[in-house]
Amino acid sequence: MARVLTWIWRIAAGLVVLVLLLAWSAYFAARNTVPAASGALAARGLAGPVRLVRDREGVPHVFAKSLDDVLFGIGFAHAQDRLWQMELQRRAVAGRLSEMLGQRTLTTDILMRTLDLRGYAERAVSHLPEAARRQLEAYARGVNAYLERRTGLLEPRWPIELMLLGVTPEPWTVADTVSIVKLMALNLSTNLGAETLRLALAAQGLTPAEITDLMPPDAAVAPPPLPDLGALYPIRKTGPAKHAAIPMIGAMIGDGASNNWVVAGAKTKSGKPLLANDPHLRLSAPSIWYLAHYALEQDGGRQMNAVGATLPGVPHIVIGRSDTLAWGFTNTGADVQDLFVEKLNPDNPKEYLTPEGWRAFETARVAIKVRGGAEHVIERRWTRHGPVMPDFFRGLGAALGPGYVAALGWTALVDDDATVSAGLDWQHARSVEDFFALMAPYQVPMQSMVVADTEGNIGLIAPGTVPVRDPANAVAGRAPVPGWDAVYDWKGFIPADRLPRTQNPPAGAIGTSNARMVPPDYPFLLTNDWDPPFRQQRLERLILERGEHDIESMKAAQADVLSPAVERLQALMIAAAQAGAGVDNGMLDQLTAWDGRQRADAAEPLIYAAWVREAVRGIFADELGGAFELYFGGRAAALIGVLEGKAKGRDWCDDRRTKEHESCAQVLADALSRALKGLEARFGPDRAKWRWGQAHAALAEHRPFGLVPYLAPFFDVVVPSPGGDDTLNRGMMEYGGEQPFANRHASSFRGIYDLSNLDRSLYMHTTGQSGNPLSPHYRSLAERWARVEYIEIPTRAEAIAATAAGTWVLTPAP
């Protein structure tokens, strides 16, 4: 018996040792997916040597004697640090996620195959200028040099995600780069969401006046009254069904915002311009941005520099600076999309109605491979306006009457889009005027670009392709329109020389934040869905109306957490709730004493956000029914309209589901009670311990492993953060989610550029340079980003050498 027990213990011990060895081996293999800090590679397609010097922050400094070789180098660096991100994005655009992720991404793939962004990208390549195509090919060669490299004995070839999924990346192509630019355009084209929301509201039986209350226009612009959509085409009054989830990119569609400003030397302490920019995008792990320095070596030892934020998969310094220029983008929000409701021929559903009569849909059979399942086949249809959207998209099929479908017209759906060529030749631009010329090929997404040069000039340009609509089109871009009526067809595009542009304005400063950025008498319609003006008002107060700026005032503005929306709404809600029965007067006193700043270390911002969330639910949910899920959010402008008595469409505070008449006072008092109970359930009964930063943690989710409970803590990047929906230091929430106060959408990058000494410019993004969770650079920037701190990126060789952590040398293969 003793001998048997001895053998049992030996076997058990052996199994333990084996498990430990396997675990150690797996960790060692995973750890080796982090690229070596230094190395050498001989690669085809180089004209000369390239040095990639990474500093202690993981930022690559790419040295080469030609622009093509610089772009080869950044392609290699992108692939080293962000290959999974690049692979995921190009598959998302191509509608090929289900090949590696299975059934859960099928709706995403159906949507992307319907839009055919990949097809448009492939066709656009042949329309690019020869120089741009050559430069993008150089970048692709750099990516492929990494994919094709020889690996060491214990060096895995691919990142962790590709290893776990068993996926081998295909060679990178120019079309892949164009595709990622198209994906960003989809992210930043916001009108599609507004149109489908108005349709969903109409399907709940809401009148045009009520819809306008819910989505109020800019106060200085008077669009024509919204027509009754049900009079234009049949709408199912039963209300929309729950829309299908689109897990990988659905939340990104129409999801972009930003701040930027530039101040002339007359208003700065140095006498030279200052420029700042912080694009607001959905948080992700790794960050959407990747910092880099391009060093183009010249004869005589001179060097031309470009520094800033790049998009992995794309070779541009998208936002940043050169030796003489700095530039920053915000989303203009121009209305470049229209949904056209197409009427099917009742005698032949393969035809739809046009002003000239019935016409056959163009069709294509599309097969989508699904990992672990059967191939899924769809029929892609498109009309003279664009692709027919899937019925599941934002409840379209449930809202439209039988025999009708919706086709998307969008300026990005063209074969000759040359946007990707804009800005590639940065080394030739020395002045504001040069930058304007550099942006000439830019088409979509329309951006408000501020720029400054070292000579002291400042300017703004908003390039892009924007449709002109018929004056008789009373919908004016706000909702789907009848596709068979020619009055709703686009009538051309705004001429490039009539798009917004200014240089050295008398005010000495320019700033935009997605609110209306043209005067009310601007002769063309850019959009009727400008962002509410709250951030713009704060920007004007802190930047445009003040003088004597320096780097510190730029930092303070980017860190600002006081919103005019909170200032107005806080007072209105408190004043109304005081008359409600059973209101918590002690809490009202606490909120009255609060200064409205949404600081991470305070409890009041959390209480306020929870109260607003319950107020939106209490005031609007009964009227919106099945559309409330699409509408649920902060909605400060609509709440202010209701509480100031400007929302005249109906008595919004009265609950139409009850016989009693509910007052706004009682609705708000009850909403505060529900909010406090909900917070106690989430964060405990001791209100003194509640902290906004913890509840409002910035949640940068990894895809797809952020969706897996046991893997999410390893792959996600989560840090406490301040701010709110309408602050300059933005932190938008998703009130309908499982974590309703989490910061999901924020300043994805911050840059501040000092034109008196561009080497003192400042940079920061949300996670870290690496996309590998085992790298020390995966989350190394996150906490500093949350504290609104910055790093510098030097360009002088000696300064770079002082912080160098490793060097890769790429040489031409014999």
PDB file of C-alpha atoms in Angstrom, residues 53-184:
ATOM      1  CA  VAL A  53      15.272  54.464 -32.665  1.00  0.00           C
ATOM      2  CA  ARG A  54      12.655  53.899 -29.974  1.00  0.00           C
ATOM      3  CA  ASP A  55      12.787  56.164 -26.948  1.00  0.00           C
ATOM      4  CA  ARG A  56      11.844  55.281 -23.381  1.00  0.00           C
ATOM      5  CA  GLU A  57       8.154  55.927 -24.164  1.00  0.00           C
ATOM      6  CA  GLY A  58       8.230  53.497 -27.076  1.00  0.00           C
ATOM      7  CA  VAL A  59       8.005  56.279 -29.681  1.00  0.00           C
ATOM      8  CA  PRO A  60       9.892  55.399 -32.889  1.00  0.00           C
ATOM      9  CA  HIS A  61      12.157  57.977 -34.490  1.00  0.00           C
ATOM     10  CA  VAL A  62      12.422  56.935 -38.144  1.00  0.00           C
ATOM     11  CA  PHE A  63      15.595  58.134 -39.891  1.00  0.00           C
ATOM     12  CA  ALA A  64      16.029  57.733 -43.655  1.00  0.00           C
ATOM     13  CA  LYS A  65      17.272  59.702 -46.664  1.00  0.00           C
ATOM     14  CA  SER A  66      14.078  59.430 -48.732  1.00  0.00           C
ATOM     15  CA  LEU A  67      10.406  59.791 -47.897  1.00  0.00           C
ATOM     16  CA  ASP A  68       9.667  56.365 -49.348  1.00  0.00           C
ATOM     17  CA  ASP A  69      12.167  54.806 -46.958  1.00  0.00           C
ATOM     18  CA  VAL A  70      10.756  56.774 -44.017  1.00  0.00           C
ATOM     19  CA  LEU A  71       7.324  55.367 -44.845  1.00  0.00           C
ATOM     20  CA  PHE A  72       8.795  51.878 -45.173  1.00  0.00           C
ATOM     21  CA  GLY A  73      10.210  52.346 -41.689  1.00  0.00           C
ATOM     22  CA  ILE A  74       6.940  53.448 -40.091  1.00  0.00           C
ATOM     23  CA  GLY A  75       5.190  50.525 -41.798  1.00  0.00           C
ATOM     24  CA  PHE A  76       7.678  48.178 -40.138  1.00  0.00           C
ATOM     25  CA  ALA A  77       7.203  49.914 -36.754  1.00  0.00           C
ATOM     26  CA  HIS A  78       3.399  49.793 -37.011  1.00  0.00           C
ATOM     27  CA  ALA A  79       3.544  46.075 -37.740  1.00  0.00           C
ATOM     28  CA  GLN A  80       5.927  45.447 -34.825  1.00  0.00           C
ATOM     29  CA  ASP A  81       3.721  47.238 -32.298  1.00  0.00           C
ATOM     30  CA  ARG A  82       0.150  47.183 -33.644  1.00  0.00           C
ATOM     31  CA  LEU A  83      -0.237  44.260 -36.057  1.00  0.00           C
ATOM     32  CA  TRP A  84      -3.367  42.863 -34.370  1.00  0.00           C
ATOM     33  CA  GLN A  85      -5.042  46.274 -34.470  1.00  0.00           C
ATOM     34  CA  MET A  86      -4.225  46.601 -38.162  1.00  0.00           C
ATOM     35  CA  GLU A  87      -5.461  43.091 -38.938  1.00  0.00           C
ATOM     36  CA  LEU A  88      -8.693  43.632 -37.022  1.00  0.00           C
ATOM     37  CA  GLN A  89      -9.437  46.921 -38.770  1.00  0.00           C
ATOM     38  CA  ARG A  90      -8.800  45.730 -42.290  1.00  0.00           C
ATOM     39  CA  ARG A  91     -10.944  42.654 -41.680  1.00  0.00           C
ATOM     40  CA  ALA A  92     -13.692  44.821 -40.214  1.00  0.00           C
ATOM     41  CA  VAL A  93     -13.762  47.053 -43.308  1.00  0.00           C
ATOM     42  CA  ALA A  94     -13.705  44.047 -45.632  1.00  0.00           C
ATOM     43  CA  GLY A  95     -16.509  42.270 -43.756  1.00  0.00           C
ATOM     44  CA  ARG A  96     -14.236  39.346 -42.889  1.00  0.00           C
ATOM     45  CA  LEU A  97     -14.339  39.280 -39.098  1.00  0.00           C
ATOM     46  CA  SER A  98     -16.475  36.139 -38.917  1.00  0.00           C
ATOM     47  CA  GLU A  99     -13.765  34.150 -40.662  1.00  0.00           C
ATOM     48  CA  MET A 100     -11.777  34.327 -37.438  1.00  0.00           C
ATOM     49  CA  LEU A 101     -14.331  35.308 -34.748  1.00  0.00           C
ATOM     50  CA  GLY A 102     -17.392  33.288 -35.729  1.00  0.00           C
ATOM     51  CA  GLN A 103     -21.110  33.985 -35.594  1.00  0.00           C
ATOM     52  CA  ARG A 104     -21.034  36.911 -33.140  1.00  0.00           C
ATOM     53  CA  THR A 105     -19.576  39.280 -35.757  1.00  0.00           C
ATOM     54  CA  LEU A 106     -21.866  38.246 -38.608  1.00  0.00           C
ATOM     55  CA  THR A 107     -24.047  41.364 -38.399  1.00  0.00           C
ATOM     56  CA  THR A 108     -20.915  43.508 -38.619  1.00  0.00           C
ATOM     57  CA  ASP A 109     -19.763  41.620 -41.689  1.00  0.00           C
ATOM     58  CA  ILE A 110     -23.174  41.884 -43.364  1.00  0.00           C
ATOM     59  CA  LEU A 111     -23.184  45.653 -42.819  1.00  0.00           C
ATOM     60  CA  MET A 112     -19.661  46.122 -44.140  1.00  0.00           C
ATOM     61  CA  ARG A 113     -20.230  43.878 -47.150  1.00  0.00           C
ATOM     62  CA  THR A 114     -23.362  45.920 -47.840  1.00  0.00           C
ATOM     63  CA  LEU A 115     -21.441  49.197 -47.759  1.00  0.00           C
ATOM     64  CA  ASP A 116     -18.597  47.622 -49.784  1.00  0.00           C
ATOM     65  CA  LEU A 117     -16.016  50.026 -48.377  1.00  0.00           C
ATOM     66  CA  ARG A 118     -13.324  47.512 -49.261  1.00  0.00           C
ATOM     67  CA  GLY A 119     -14.470  47.470 -52.878  1.00  0.00           C
ATOM     68  CA  TYR A 120     -14.439  51.255 -53.072  1.00  0.00           C
ATOM     69  CA  ALA A 121     -10.966  51.276 -51.523  1.00  0.00           C
ATOM     70  CA  GLU A 122      -9.634  48.789 -54.078  1.00  0.00           C
ATOM     71  CA  ARG A 123     -11.078  50.773 -56.952  1.00  0.00           C
ATOM     72  CA  ALA A 124      -9.721  54.049 -55.538  1.00  0.00           C
ATOM     73  CA  VAL A 125      -6.124  52.809 -55.731  1.00  0.00           C
ATOM     74  CA  SER A 126      -6.004  53.174 -59.514  1.00  0.00           C
ATOM     75  CA  HIS A 127      -7.238  56.781 -59.229  1.00  0.00           C
ATOM     76  CA  LEU A 128      -4.503  57.895 -56.837  1.00  0.00           C
ATOM     77  CA  PRO A 129      -1.696  60.160 -58.085  1.00  0.00           C
ATOM     78  CA  GLU A 130       1.365  58.138 -59.037  1.00  0.00           C
ATOM     79  CA  ALA A 131       3.525  59.643 -56.270  1.00  0.00           C
ATOM     80  CA  ALA A 132       0.924  58.876 -53.593  1.00  0.00           C
ATOM     81  CA  ARG A 133       0.524  55.305 -54.809  1.00  0.00           C
ATOM     82  CA  ARG A 134       4.294  54.844 -54.729  1.00  0.00           C
ATOM     83  CA  GLN A 135       4.478  56.167 -51.167  1.00  0.00           C
ATOM     84  CA  LEU A 136       1.678  53.896 -49.987  1.00  0.00           C
ATOM     85  CA  GLU A 137       3.390  50.948 -51.659  1.00  0.00           C
ATOM     86  CA  ALA A 138       6.574  51.810 -49.752  1.00  0.00           C
ATOM     87  CA  TYR A 139       4.584  51.737 -46.511  1.00  0.00           C
ATOM     88  CA  ALA A 140       3.054  48.370 -47.435  1.00  0.00           C
ATOM     89  CA  ARG A 141       6.533  46.967 -48.146  1.00  0.00           C
ATOM     90  CA  GLY A 142       7.571  47.998 -44.634  1.00  0.00           C
ATOM     91  CA  VAL A 143       4.608  46.182 -43.085  1.00  0.00           C
ATOM     92  CA  ASN A 144       5.318  43.102 -45.191  1.00  0.00           C
ATOM     93  CA  ALA A 145       9.008  43.141 -44.295  1.00  0.00           C
ATOM     94  CA  TYR A 146       7.925  42.488 -40.729  1.00  0.00           C
ATOM     95  CA  LEU A 147       5.394  39.832 -41.756  1.00  0.00           C
ATOM     96  CA  GLU A 148       8.022  38.017 -43.832  1.00  0.00           C
ATOM     97  CA  ARG A 149      10.976  38.374 -41.450  1.00  0.00           C
ATOM     98  CA  ARG A 150      12.994  35.417 -40.259  1.00  0.00           C
ATOM     99  CA  THR A 151      12.195  34.630 -36.655  1.00  0.00           C
ATOM    100  CA  GLY A 152      14.519  33.417 -33.924  1.00  0.00           C
ATOM    101  CA  LEU A 153      14.435  29.955 -32.426  1.00  0.00           C
ATOM    102  CA  LEU A 154      12.007  30.876 -29.626  1.00  0.00           C
ATOM    103  CA  GLU A 155      10.398  33.914 -31.269  1.00  0.00           C
ATOM    104  CA  PRO A 156       6.709  33.571 -32.156  1.00  0.00           C
ATOM    105  CA  ARG A 157       5.879  35.149 -35.480  1.00  0.00           C
ATOM    106  CA  TRP A 158       2.570  36.782 -34.516  1.00  0.00           C
ATOM    107  CA  PRO A 159       0.989  38.788 -31.668  1.00  0.00           C
ATOM    108  CA  ILE A 160      -0.894  36.971 -28.907  1.00  0.00           C
ATOM    109  CA  GLU A 161      -4.319  37.495 -30.481  1.00  0.00           C
ATOM    110  CA  LEU A 162      -3.335  35.978 -33.815  1.00  0.00           C
ATOM    111  CA  MET A 163      -1.680  33.042 -32.035  1.00  0.00           C
ATOM    112  CA  LEU A 164      -4.766  32.345 -29.928  1.00  0.00           C
ATOM    113  CA  LEU A 165      -7.059  32.562 -32.941  1.00  0.00           C
ATOM    114  CA  GLY A 166      -4.754  30.640 -35.262  1.00  0.00           C
ATOM    115  CA  VAL A 167      -4.828  33.371 -37.920  1.00  0.00           C
ATOM    116  CA  THR A 168      -2.060  34.105 -40.424  1.00  0.00           C
ATOM    117  CA  PRO A 169      -2.164  37.671 -41.813  1.00  0.00           C
ATOM    118  CA  GLU A 170      -2.178  38.161 -45.536  1.00  0.00           C
ATOM    119  CA  PRO A 171       0.332  40.585 -47.117  1.00  0.00           C
ATOM    120  CA  TRP A 172      -0.481  44.246 -46.592  1.00  0.00           C
ATOM    121  CA  THR A 173      -1.652  46.227 -49.636  1.00  0.00           C
ATOM    122  CA  VAL A 174      -2.321  49.830 -50.587  1.00  0.00           C
ATOM    123  CA  ALA A 175      -6.043  49.001 -50.581  1.00  0.00           C
ATOM    124  CA  ASP A 176      -5.746  47.999 -46.919  1.00  0.00           C
ATOM    125  CA  THR A 177      -4.501  51.491 -46.075  1.00  0.00           C
ATOM    126  CA  VAL A 178      -7.268  53.147 -48.099  1.00  0.00           C
ATOM    127  CA  SER A 179      -9.772  50.885 -46.319  1.00  0.00           C
ATOM    128  CA  ILE A 180      -8.715  52.109 -42.888  1.00  0.00           C
ATOM    129  CA  VAL A 181      -9.164  55.713 -44.039  1.00  0.00           C
ATOM    130  CA  LYS A 182     -12.680  54.706 -45.154  1.00  0.00           C
ATOM    131  CA  LEU A 183     -13.352  53.210 -41.721  1.00  0.00           C
ATOM    132  CA  MET A 184     -12.375  56.504 -40.097  1.00  0.00           C
TER     133      MET A 184
END
